[in-house]
């Protein structure tokens, strides 16, 4: 496949960017012409950020899977679509060509249909990182069902909250998952979740680990048995269902600063074009290259840059089931060597954790296939950037630092590999179509360079979220009401003298722990579930590997046997309510929390204490009980 819109030089970039701002409709219409449509659109863009309402390619009809599968199966049937590398290096890898992947997606689309799935239904997918996860996702898209993938590290309660919010009728899961030396009992976690999910009628269970599971009659069925039934039907093809450009493609839950996670909604056409365009341009993908994105498909990065971006481009996408440090810290490098990986896209937290093992795991590994390196998910510190550049890229590979969010669908601010300049720890310049601006607390735009502020976007791009599932008002309030007529990202940002953007981190109560987004309110709610806890306050603090760690201040009124034991108990509660990823790194028991006279917790003070900035706490005289601050300082962990 050729990509006529692939930007080839800095001058090209400036030209494309200018056009995308001056004539956005023409710009995106020309790109959209390169996809397969059942019906052309009537209007390129209709929008209003106040409602908010954004519609791209309204009236157009298509199916994203034809763009990701059929058209490549026709022109390059034997080209590898997915290379799958298992958790255990002793197990054989698998390669699925475009022809095979299409056939498997059609088979599973039949399975879903046989279970009664219809266009518009919501289907929850809770699976390990195996090809069948991608197959299930694409099969949903083929029949027009809305997928809601839940990361395999979330607990039963988190899953049931998500299933109930979306009213899913089908769940696709596996018996278990391998992750490093762990064997996670996915089906039994699902069984616990479904006790409180009356909307679910069918559960389809893939065999992965062979761990014993209980199957409920008339509800649960084995993936393999269902596929056999389709084979007995003679493996009929499955024509892709025609979708409106603005029909929902998927829901993906993400944490915000308040309450329960929100179901971010992306729609068919805009998301497809955005992930495709950013994939081809940011990584400068060349046909035949192997792209290895190390994210889990449970997060947006996996949706956009393991599945939809690469496959829409006819690329080869490498999917890895395991973790970077098992069986040893050379696992990524073995994979790069074994599969001749050309593009490696990972998170700063993985780089920092591998840095901790020194350069020995890299010795005798042939990484010469690498052409482009990428990072995503959190700010990359300069030291990690240089290590990545020198030890992994051998100073031969451009590094793209891609800033974006679940809500943006694809990369928003990033350099383009080898085409626009990189600057360590800077995401650098906006993609064509992205119009960033910095504002002060009052929403006043901060003009000029060498300035910092809150990062907003003033014009819609094709991949912007359309709503939060079932609660449009929440979408408006969260993203479009802080500053008038603007999309607010929740991130702080600096613009240097040359106009390069550097994202400095969240300015709301959202933590970024190892690239995972976690709301402080969610963790507090989970801690408060422990019977002995009276109240808690959670803040982030700098953590060498995770980027941010979770620091919890807890008022405990229960029976203390000993503090260490109580801490463990609270950790277990958090793991049970949210998942292990949200376990606090530190729990400090306190007798009170710093509150204003109106009862609001002064997180600013707690944040400073957690960060160890004890002498710069600012004004504490407005506190109800200033003495409590001294006590908390004394007890700091
Ligand atoms: O704070 C920013 C940070 O991750 C947040 C988005 O998290 P999530 O929706 O989970 O998506 C992560 C993967 C796209 C952002 O608000 N973030 C993401 N990429 C970067 C980043 N911070 C700095 N630099 C980045 N490249």
XYZ file of C-alpha atoms and ligand atoms in Angstrom:
663
model
C 0.000 0.000 0.000
C 1.288 3.487 -0.699
C 0.550 6.497 1.443
C 0.300 9.618 -0.734
C -0.287 11.755 2.363
C 2.909 10.625 4.075
C 4.927 13.694 5.004
C 8.497 13.465 3.737
C 10.261 16.623 4.844
C 10.057 19.503 7.269
C 8.785 21.699 4.428
C 6.085 19.098 3.678
C 5.086 19.173 7.320
C 4.731 22.948 7.383
C 2.710 22.867 4.193
C 0.387 20.109 5.428
C -0.022 21.823 8.771
C -0.906 25.149 7.173
C -3.481 23.544 4.912
C -4.998 21.575 7.804
C -5.633 24.844 9.638
C -6.681 27.003 6.720
C -8.810 24.449 4.879
C -9.436 21.583 7.300
C -12.415 20.153 5.449
C -10.583 19.957 2.160
C -7.491 18.595 3.900
C -9.308 15.705 5.590
C -11.615 14.992 2.645
C -8.587 14.390 0.430
C -7.192 11.919 2.944
C -10.563 10.218 3.417
C -10.681 9.526 -0.339
C -8.004 6.878 0.228
C -10.302 4.582 2.236
C -13.072 2.154 1.214
C -16.568 3.589 1.678
C -19.989 2.087 1.042
C -21.346 5.587 0.616
C -19.565 8.948 0.412
C -20.178 11.559 3.094
C -22.522 14.533 2.708
C -20.614 16.901 4.957
C -16.975 16.738 6.072
C -17.339 18.486 9.432
C -20.083 19.776 11.656
C -19.070 20.923 15.119
C -19.726 22.996 18.179
C -17.511 22.627 21.265
C -20.106 24.109 23.618
C -22.694 21.351 23.342
C -20.306 19.573 22.507
C -21.017 18.073 19.109
C -18.475 16.877 16.589
C -19.381 15.006 13.405
C -16.884 14.025 10.742
C -17.915 12.659 7.337
C -21.598 12.681 8.253
C -23.723 10.632 5.877
C -20.757 8.485 4.894
C -21.016 4.722 5.361
C -18.239 2.222 5.777
C -16.903 -0.603 7.877
C -13.511 -0.161 9.492
C -12.680 -3.868 9.125
C -12.869 -3.648 5.325
C -10.247 -0.932 5.562
C -8.143 -2.934 8.015
C -8.573 -6.389 6.435
C -10.438 -6.937 3.160
C -8.565 -4.430 1.073
C -5.197 -5.812 2.181
C -6.358 -9.435 1.934
C -7.138 -8.645 -1.702
C -3.829 -6.991 -2.559
C -1.349 -8.718 -0.205
C -3.101 -11.847 1.104
C 0.046 -13.509 2.405
C 1.621 -10.468 4.038
C 1.799 -10.894 7.826
C -0.847 -8.804 9.590
C -0.121 -9.961 13.134
C 2.992 -11.603 14.499
C 2.260 -12.886 17.970
C 5.021 -13.537 20.467
C 3.920 -15.577 23.514
C 4.718 -14.857 27.128
C 7.041 -17.863 27.315
C 9.874 -17.792 24.760
C 9.788 -21.611 24.666
C 6.304 -21.556 23.164
C 6.065 -21.135 19.378
C 5.147 -17.739 17.975
C 2.263 -17.359 15.520
C 1.924 -15.358 12.334
C -1.444 -14.469 10.822
C -1.477 -13.220 7.250
C -4.084 -10.701 6.158
C -6.034 -13.491 4.470
C -5.974 -15.640 7.613
C -6.827 -12.785 9.936
C -9.811 -11.807 7.794
C -11.034 -15.396 7.778
C -10.740 -15.678 11.556
C -12.525 -12.376 12.092
C -15.359 -13.524 9.836
C -15.592 -16.818 11.735
C -15.807 -15.066 15.067
C -18.312 -12.558 13.684
C -20.500 -15.607 12.973
C -19.962 -16.842 16.521
C -21.141 -13.501 17.889
C -24.109 -13.479 15.548
C -25.018 -17.025 16.586
C -25.114 -15.738 20.149
C -27.598 -13.091 19.081
C -25.231 -10.116 18.802
C -26.498 -7.240 16.694
C -25.327 -3.890 15.466
C -25.205 -1.444 18.363
C -24.876 -4.100 21.108
C -22.105 -3.590 23.635
C -19.646 -6.445 24.053
C -17.117 -6.592 26.860
C -13.750 -8.158 26.054
C -11.519 -9.252 28.954
C -8.684 -11.272 27.480
C -4.963 -11.932 27.533
C -2.731 -10.461 24.816
C -3.328 -13.234 22.289
C -4.351 -12.896 18.619
C -7.908 -13.879 19.557
C -8.196 -10.584 21.446
C -7.573 -8.661 18.209
C -9.886 -11.085 16.398
C -12.689 -10.472 18.913
C -12.250 -6.690 18.667
C -12.362 -6.753 14.860
C -15.292 -9.192 14.803
C -17.299 -6.743 16.921
C -16.449 -3.975 14.464
C -17.416 -6.228 11.555
C -20.940 -6.799 12.883
C -21.282 -3.233 14.148
C -21.255 -4.155 17.838
C -19.501 -1.689 20.145
C -16.500 -3.222 21.896
C -15.523 -2.332 25.414
C -12.138 -3.867 26.149
C -11.272 -4.067 29.832
C -7.587 -4.410 30.754
C -6.793 -7.871 32.146
C -5.407 -6.361 35.365
C -8.725 -4.945 36.558
C -10.664 -6.574 39.385
C -14.143 -8.123 39.325
C -15.704 -5.009 40.708
C -14.077 -2.752 38.102
C -15.287 -5.097 35.386
C -18.849 -5.250 36.651
C -18.973 -1.435 36.935
C -17.902 -1.173 33.299
C -20.256 -3.907 32.079
C -23.191 -2.342 33.888
C -22.415 1.176 32.712
C -22.466 -0.004 29.081
C -25.152 -2.682 29.602
C -23.101 -5.302 27.737
C -24.948 -8.464 26.692
C -21.929 -10.586 25.759
C -18.538 -11.070 27.419
C -15.554 -12.556 25.614
C -12.827 -13.872 27.897
C -10.316 -16.694 28.367
C -9.822 -19.324 31.035
C -6.660 -17.600 32.196
C -3.791 -15.346 31.208
C -0.034 -15.703 31.449
C 1.881 -12.626 32.508
C 5.511 -13.265 33.405
C 5.487 -16.142 35.878
C 1.897 -15.441 36.913
C -1.189 -17.301 35.807
C -4.211 -15.031 36.169
C -7.626 -16.737 36.459
C -9.584 -14.471 34.091
C -12.721 -16.596 33.897
C -13.090 -16.858 37.636
C -12.656 -13.072 37.923
C -15.387 -12.694 35.285
C -17.629 -15.127 37.190
C -17.355 -12.943 40.284
C -18.055 -9.822 38.233
C -21.135 -11.279 36.560
C -22.907 -11.936 39.860
C -23.963 -8.289 39.652
C -24.360 -7.971 35.860
C -27.880 -8.970 34.834
C -27.472 -7.658 31.264
C -24.966 -10.368 30.307
C -26.534 -13.313 28.479
C -23.515 -15.050 26.970
C -19.888 -15.593 27.879
C -17.454 -16.954 25.305
C -14.325 -18.479 26.802
C -11.069 -19.024 24.919
C -8.750 -21.786 26.125
C -5.362 -20.294 26.912
C -3.848 -21.654 30.107
C -5.914 -24.778 30.688
C -6.667 -23.797 34.287
C -9.918 -25.443 35.466
C -12.954 -23.161 35.195
C -16.624 -23.569 35.912
C -18.958 -23.133 32.970
C -22.542 -22.051 33.523
C -25.093 -23.854 31.410
C -26.858 -21.785 28.743
C -24.596 -18.831 29.481
C -20.996 -19.948 28.958
C -19.549 -21.511 25.816
C -16.041 -22.402 24.716
C -14.576 -20.315 21.900
C -13.266 -23.455 20.168
C -16.661 -25.211 20.222
C -18.356 -22.187 18.742
C -15.759 -21.921 15.980
C -16.318 -25.599 15.187
C -19.995 -24.859 14.618
C -19.068 -22.177 12.079
C -16.686 -24.591 10.367
C -19.524 -27.104 10.164
C -21.589 -24.412 8.441
C -18.831 -24.417 5.782
C -17.045 -21.302 6.985
C -19.249 -18.817 5.180
C -17.887 -15.329 4.682
C -19.323 -12.531 6.773
C -20.158 -9.369 4.850
C -19.193 -6.309 6.857
C -22.158 -4.407 8.252
C -22.557 -0.897 6.860
C -21.911 1.659 9.575
C -22.582 5.369 9.588
C -19.405 7.403 9.892
C -20.596 8.619 13.298
C -21.837 5.256 14.642
C -19.989 4.201 17.779
C -16.979 1.952 17.192
C -15.954 1.414 20.788
C -16.083 2.478 24.396
C -12.922 2.584 26.474
C -13.111 3.403 30.167
C -10.630 5.818 31.627
C -10.144 7.510 34.979
C -10.948 11.113 35.629
C -10.449 13.394 38.594
C -13.809 12.546 40.135
C -15.985 9.509 40.683
C -16.134 6.409 38.576
C -14.324 5.885 35.255
C -15.853 7.395 32.150
C -16.643 5.467 28.982
C -14.842 7.429 26.286
C -16.628 6.920 22.965
C -14.961 6.856 19.552
C -16.834 6.589 16.273
C -16.051 4.741 13.044
C -14.736 7.034 10.334
C -12.943 9.825 12.175
C -11.113 7.434 14.486
C -10.038 5.244 11.567
C -8.648 8.158 9.583
C -6.930 9.670 12.600
C -5.180 6.481 13.767
C -4.158 5.675 10.203
C -2.834 9.132 9.399
C -0.891 9.486 12.640
C 0.503 5.933 12.400
C 1.828 6.450 8.885
C 3.280 9.874 9.598
C 4.632 9.704 13.140
C 6.437 6.392 12.674
C 7.096 7.012 8.961
C 5.965 3.453 8.344
C 7.326 1.826 5.183
C 5.546 -1.194 3.641
C 7.007 -4.462 4.874
C 8.269 -3.099 8.174
C 7.512 -4.800 11.501
C 5.896 -2.493 14.062
C 6.111 -3.523 17.727
C 3.907 -1.581 20.116
C 4.420 -3.009 23.607
C 1.173 -1.663 25.079
C -1.738 -3.845 26.146
C -4.840 -3.724 23.960
C -6.732 -2.943 27.182
C -5.470 0.637 26.812
C -5.968 3.151 24.009
C -2.391 2.750 22.776
C -3.096 -0.886 21.956
C -6.404 -0.069 20.253
C -4.844 2.606 18.055
C -1.310 1.356 17.403
C -1.528 -2.426 17.620
C -4.875 -2.864 15.903
C -6.501 -0.059 13.962
C -3.619 2.226 12.885
C -1.235 -0.494 11.660
C -3.871 -2.780 10.139
C -5.572 0.071 8.284
C -2.143 0.731 6.755
C -1.589 -2.916 5.761
C 1.316 -3.051 8.201
C 2.741 -5.949 10.186
C 1.850 -5.491 13.835
C 3.739 -7.431 16.473
C 1.734 -8.329 19.543
C 3.485 -9.517 22.719
C 1.739 -11.439 25.469
C 4.295 -11.019 28.242
C 6.267 -8.442 30.188
C 9.687 -6.844 29.524
C 11.447 -8.458 32.476
C 10.479 -12.128 32.211
C 12.150 -14.612 31.947
C 14.828 -11.912 32.014
C 15.322 -8.240 31.273
C 16.447 -9.012 27.726
C 12.992 -10.123 26.572
C 12.269 -7.041 24.407
C 15.697 -7.281 22.770
C 15.235 -10.978 22.017
C 11.928 -10.172 20.353
C 13.457 -7.343 18.311
C 16.194 -9.689 17.116
C 13.937 -12.683 16.494
C 11.304 -10.833 14.476
C 13.544 -8.175 12.939
C 11.500 -5.401 14.478
C 11.808 -2.045 12.699
C 9.696 0.197 14.928
C 9.615 -0.148 18.710
C 6.966 1.856 20.564
C 6.969 1.649 24.370
C 6.463 3.614 27.584
C 9.046 5.588 29.567
C 8.288 3.452 32.617
C 9.431 0.326 30.717
C 12.600 2.087 29.606
C 13.364 3.228 33.163
C 12.744 -0.212 34.576
C 15.061 -1.785 31.961
C 17.701 0.877 32.637
C 17.802 -0.483 36.177
C 19.236 -3.766 34.830
C 22.157 -1.989 33.178
C 23.410 -2.795 29.687
C 24.199 -6.498 30.237
C 20.780 -7.689 28.909
C 21.507 -5.797 25.670
C 24.868 -7.406 25.079
C 25.048 -9.810 22.131
C 21.582 -8.779 20.976
C 21.365 -7.740 17.356
C 19.153 -4.676 17.251
C 20.267 -3.527 13.814
C 16.777 -3.956 12.324
C 15.510 -1.033 14.412
C 14.790 2.135 12.452
C 12.443 4.130 14.685
C 11.828 4.265 18.446
C 8.791 5.745 20.129
C 7.503 6.567 23.586
C 4.055 7.291 24.969
C 2.015 7.580 28.111
C 3.966 9.949 30.337
C 6.723 12.518 30.195
C 10.078 10.942 29.379
C 12.942 12.226 31.500
C 16.086 13.306 29.657
C 18.186 10.513 31.177
C 15.831 7.785 29.970
C 15.621 9.456 26.558
C 19.410 9.297 26.155
C 19.596 5.700 27.350
C 16.947 4.720 24.801
C 18.800 6.640 22.093
C 22.253 5.273 22.893
C 21.710 1.739 24.187
C 18.711 0.714 22.095
C 18.831 2.937 19.020
C 22.677 3.025 18.937
C 22.207 6.687 18.012
C 20.866 5.598 14.611
C 17.126 5.759 15.264
C 14.976 8.836 15.605
C 12.859 8.789 18.789
C 9.279 10.012 18.554
C 7.785 11.282 21.811
C 4.054 11.021 21.181
C 1.679 12.980 23.392
C -1.978 12.020 23.299
C -4.837 10.656 25.404
C -7.617 8.082 25.409
C -9.904 10.953 24.466
C -7.842 12.072 21.475
C -7.871 8.640 19.783
C -4.390 9.056 18.345
C -1.210 11.082 18.557
C -1.678 14.843 18.847
C 1.753 16.316 19.445
C 4.897 14.508 18.332
C 7.871 14.766 16.069
C 7.751 12.651 12.912
C 10.580 10.120 12.734
C 13.518 11.540 10.836
C 11.318 14.219 9.270
C 10.760 16.842 11.957
C 13.389 17.463 14.650
C 13.356 15.680 18.012
C 14.165 17.359 21.296
C 14.676 15.172 24.393
C 11.658 15.323 26.744
C 9.641 17.401 24.263
C 6.724 16.055 22.251
C 7.631 18.973 19.942
C 5.086 19.986 17.263
C 1.370 19.375 16.693
C 0.138 16.933 14.051
C -1.615 18.488 11.076
C -5.171 19.149 12.212
C -4.214 19.834 15.827
C -4.420 23.430 17.044
C -2.986 23.583 20.570
C -2.948 26.628 22.796
C -1.903 27.388 26.356
C -4.230 29.195 28.732
C -3.868 30.619 32.223
C -6.177 29.755 35.121
C -8.793 32.191 33.883
C -8.821 30.749 30.412
C -6.900 33.616 28.899
C -4.658 32.502 26.067
C -0.937 32.776 26.737
C 0.595 34.081 23.560
C 4.208 33.811 22.461
C 7.007 31.368 23.110
C 8.954 30.477 26.240
C 5.711 30.204 28.244
C 3.770 27.623 30.306
C 0.088 27.027 30.893
C -2.762 24.595 30.660
C -2.956 22.766 27.365
C -6.147 23.156 25.323
C -7.113 22.448 21.717
C -9.249 24.926 19.793
C -10.485 22.955 16.775
C -11.730 19.383 16.304
C -9.530 16.722 14.741
C -11.069 13.525 13.321
C -10.185 11.357 16.344
C -11.638 13.502 19.145
C -13.965 11.699 21.593
C -17.632 12.226 20.786
C -19.198 11.625 24.183
C -18.864 9.701 27.429
C -21.136 6.700 27.205
C -24.606 7.274 28.607
C -23.739 10.681 30.051
C -23.096 13.391 27.507
C -23.264 16.101 30.146
C -20.289 14.553 31.909
C -18.326 14.797 28.677
C -19.227 18.458 28.363
C -18.346 19.213 31.964
C -15.071 17.325 31.990
C -13.563 18.502 28.731
C -15.486 21.458 27.324
C -16.632 23.575 30.254
C -13.408 24.524 32.056
C -12.511 26.948 29.272
C -15.091 28.363 26.892
C -15.107 26.967 23.336
C -12.008 24.841 24.027
C -11.191 21.173 24.609
C -9.229 21.012 27.873
C -6.661 18.207 28.091
C -6.043 18.251 31.861
C -2.303 18.574 31.163
C 0.159 21.300 32.011
C 2.511 22.275 29.227
C 5.486 24.420 28.332
C 6.200 25.952 24.914
C 9.870 26.697 24.309
C 11.413 29.522 22.311
C 11.056 27.541 19.094
C 7.417 26.642 19.625
C 8.088 23.053 20.767
C 5.641 21.634 23.303
C 6.709 19.813 26.429
C 3.949 18.152 28.447
C 4.723 18.522 32.139
C 1.992 16.316 33.645
C -1.594 16.411 34.843
C -2.935 19.515 36.502
C -6.014 17.710 37.846
C -6.367 14.904 40.383
C -5.370 12.209 37.939
C -2.231 10.179 38.563
C -0.057 8.605 35.916
C 1.424 5.487 37.451
C 3.629 3.493 35.067
C 1.704 5.096 32.220
C -1.629 3.965 33.725
C -4.144 6.669 34.394
C -5.624 6.445 37.882
C -7.952 8.922 39.593
C -7.073 9.825 43.186
C -10.792 9.814 44.031
C -11.103 6.232 42.804
C -8.216 5.068 44.998
C -9.649 6.936 47.984
C -13.049 5.311 47.453
C -11.362 1.915 47.354
C -9.319 2.558 50.525
C -12.447 3.767 52.298
C -14.097 0.400 51.627
C -11.831 -1.088 54.282
C -13.954 -1.324 57.418
C -11.330 0.267 59.648
C -10.754 3.344 57.506
C -12.431 6.605 58.494
C -11.098 8.820 55.751
C -8.234 8.975 53.293
C -6.497 11.315 50.882
C -4.362 10.173 47.984
C -1.727 12.147 46.095
C 1.056 11.365 43.651
C 4.793 11.708 44.274
C 7.798 11.319 41.967
C 8.825 7.691 41.588
C 12.050 6.653 39.849
C 10.521 3.894 37.754
C 6.774 4.403 37.777
C 6.966 8.133 37.051
C 4.443 8.732 39.795
C 3.842 6.660 42.891
C 0.655 6.602 44.983
C 0.904 8.081 48.482
C -2.104 7.536 50.746
C -2.789 9.390 54.002
C -5.224 7.305 56.017
C -7.195 7.922 59.196
C -7.644 4.485 60.688
C -10.064 3.768 63.437
C -10.202 0.030 63.335
C -8.451 -2.496 65.477
C -4.752 -2.233 64.666
C -2.980 -5.525 65.146
C 0.136 -3.966 63.714
C 0.655 -1.239 61.146
C 2.367 -3.396 58.554
C -0.487 -5.855 58.662
C -3.116 -3.134 58.345
C -1.244 -1.662 55.378
C -1.315 -5.050 53.670
C -5.010 -5.303 54.366
C -5.705 -1.915 52.821
C -3.596 -2.806 49.788
C -5.633 -5.971 49.350
C -8.824 -3.943 49.529
C -7.618 -1.634 46.761
C -6.534 -4.597 44.626
C -9.953 -6.171 45.112
C -11.904 -3.008 44.322
C -9.851 -1.632 41.405
C -6.942 -3.937 40.585
C -3.315 -4.363 41.614
C -2.229 -1.388 39.457
C -3.887 1.015 41.898
C -2.229 -0.290 45.096
C -0.665 2.584 47.041
C 3.133 2.587 47.265
C 3.017 4.271 50.648
C 0.363 4.384 53.326
C 0.838 6.833 56.200
C -1.522 6.638 59.153
C -2.576 10.064 60.411
C -4.968 11.353 63.050
C -6.396 14.071 60.821
C -6.134 15.597 57.353
C -5.377 19.248 56.544
C -8.745 20.784 55.755
C -10.053 24.253 55.100
C -12.766 25.592 57.377
C -15.305 24.513 54.764
C -14.018 20.948 55.040
C -12.094 20.719 51.776
C -8.878 18.658 51.919
C -5.843 20.776 51.025
C -4.187 18.361 48.629
C -1.551 20.911 47.703
C -0.077 20.532 51.187
C -0.254 16.745 51.133
C 1.367 16.680 47.708
C 4.259 18.806 48.973
C 4.725 16.554 51.999
C 4.642 13.412 49.824
C 7.215 14.994 47.515
C 9.411 15.797 50.521
C 9.203 19.568 50.101
C 8.620 20.085 53.797
C 9.821 23.659 54.054
C 7.686 25.074 51.210
C 4.193 24.239 52.295
C 2.809 27.717 51.667
C 0.135 29.346 53.750
C -1.378 26.958 56.302
C -3.131 29.561 58.436
C -6.494 29.080 56.720
C -6.581 25.483 57.915
C -9.084 24.278 60.434
C -6.300 22.661 62.448
C -2.783 23.753 61.379
C -1.225 21.460 63.993
C -2.160 18.398 62.013
C 0.325 19.432 59.313
C 3.201 19.190 61.786
C 2.115 15.723 62.796
C 1.875 14.582 59.174
C 5.312 16.035 58.404
C 6.806 14.156 61.331
C 5.294 10.852 60.244
C 6.268 11.145 56.575
C 7.369 7.833 55.032
O -0.742 13.337 31.040
C -0.666 12.902 29.707
C 0.067 11.582 29.657
O -0.934 10.579 29.675
C -2.239 11.164 29.729
C -3.203 10.355 28.939
O -3.339 9.095 29.487
P -4.164 7.967 28.739
O -5.495 8.498 28.342
O -4.139 6.761 29.585
O -3.388 7.708 27.396
C -2.070 7.272 27.448
C -1.616 6.869 26.081
C -1.895 7.827 24.996
C -2.040 12.549 29.183
O -3.062 13.422 29.603
N 0.870 11.439 28.433
C 0.609 10.664 27.366
N 1.613 10.738 26.474
C 2.533 11.590 26.967
C 2.059 12.052 28.215
N 2.743 12.932 28.948
C 3.919 13.389 28.451
N 4.430 12.989 27.277
C 3.788 12.088 26.498
N 4.326 11.698 25.346
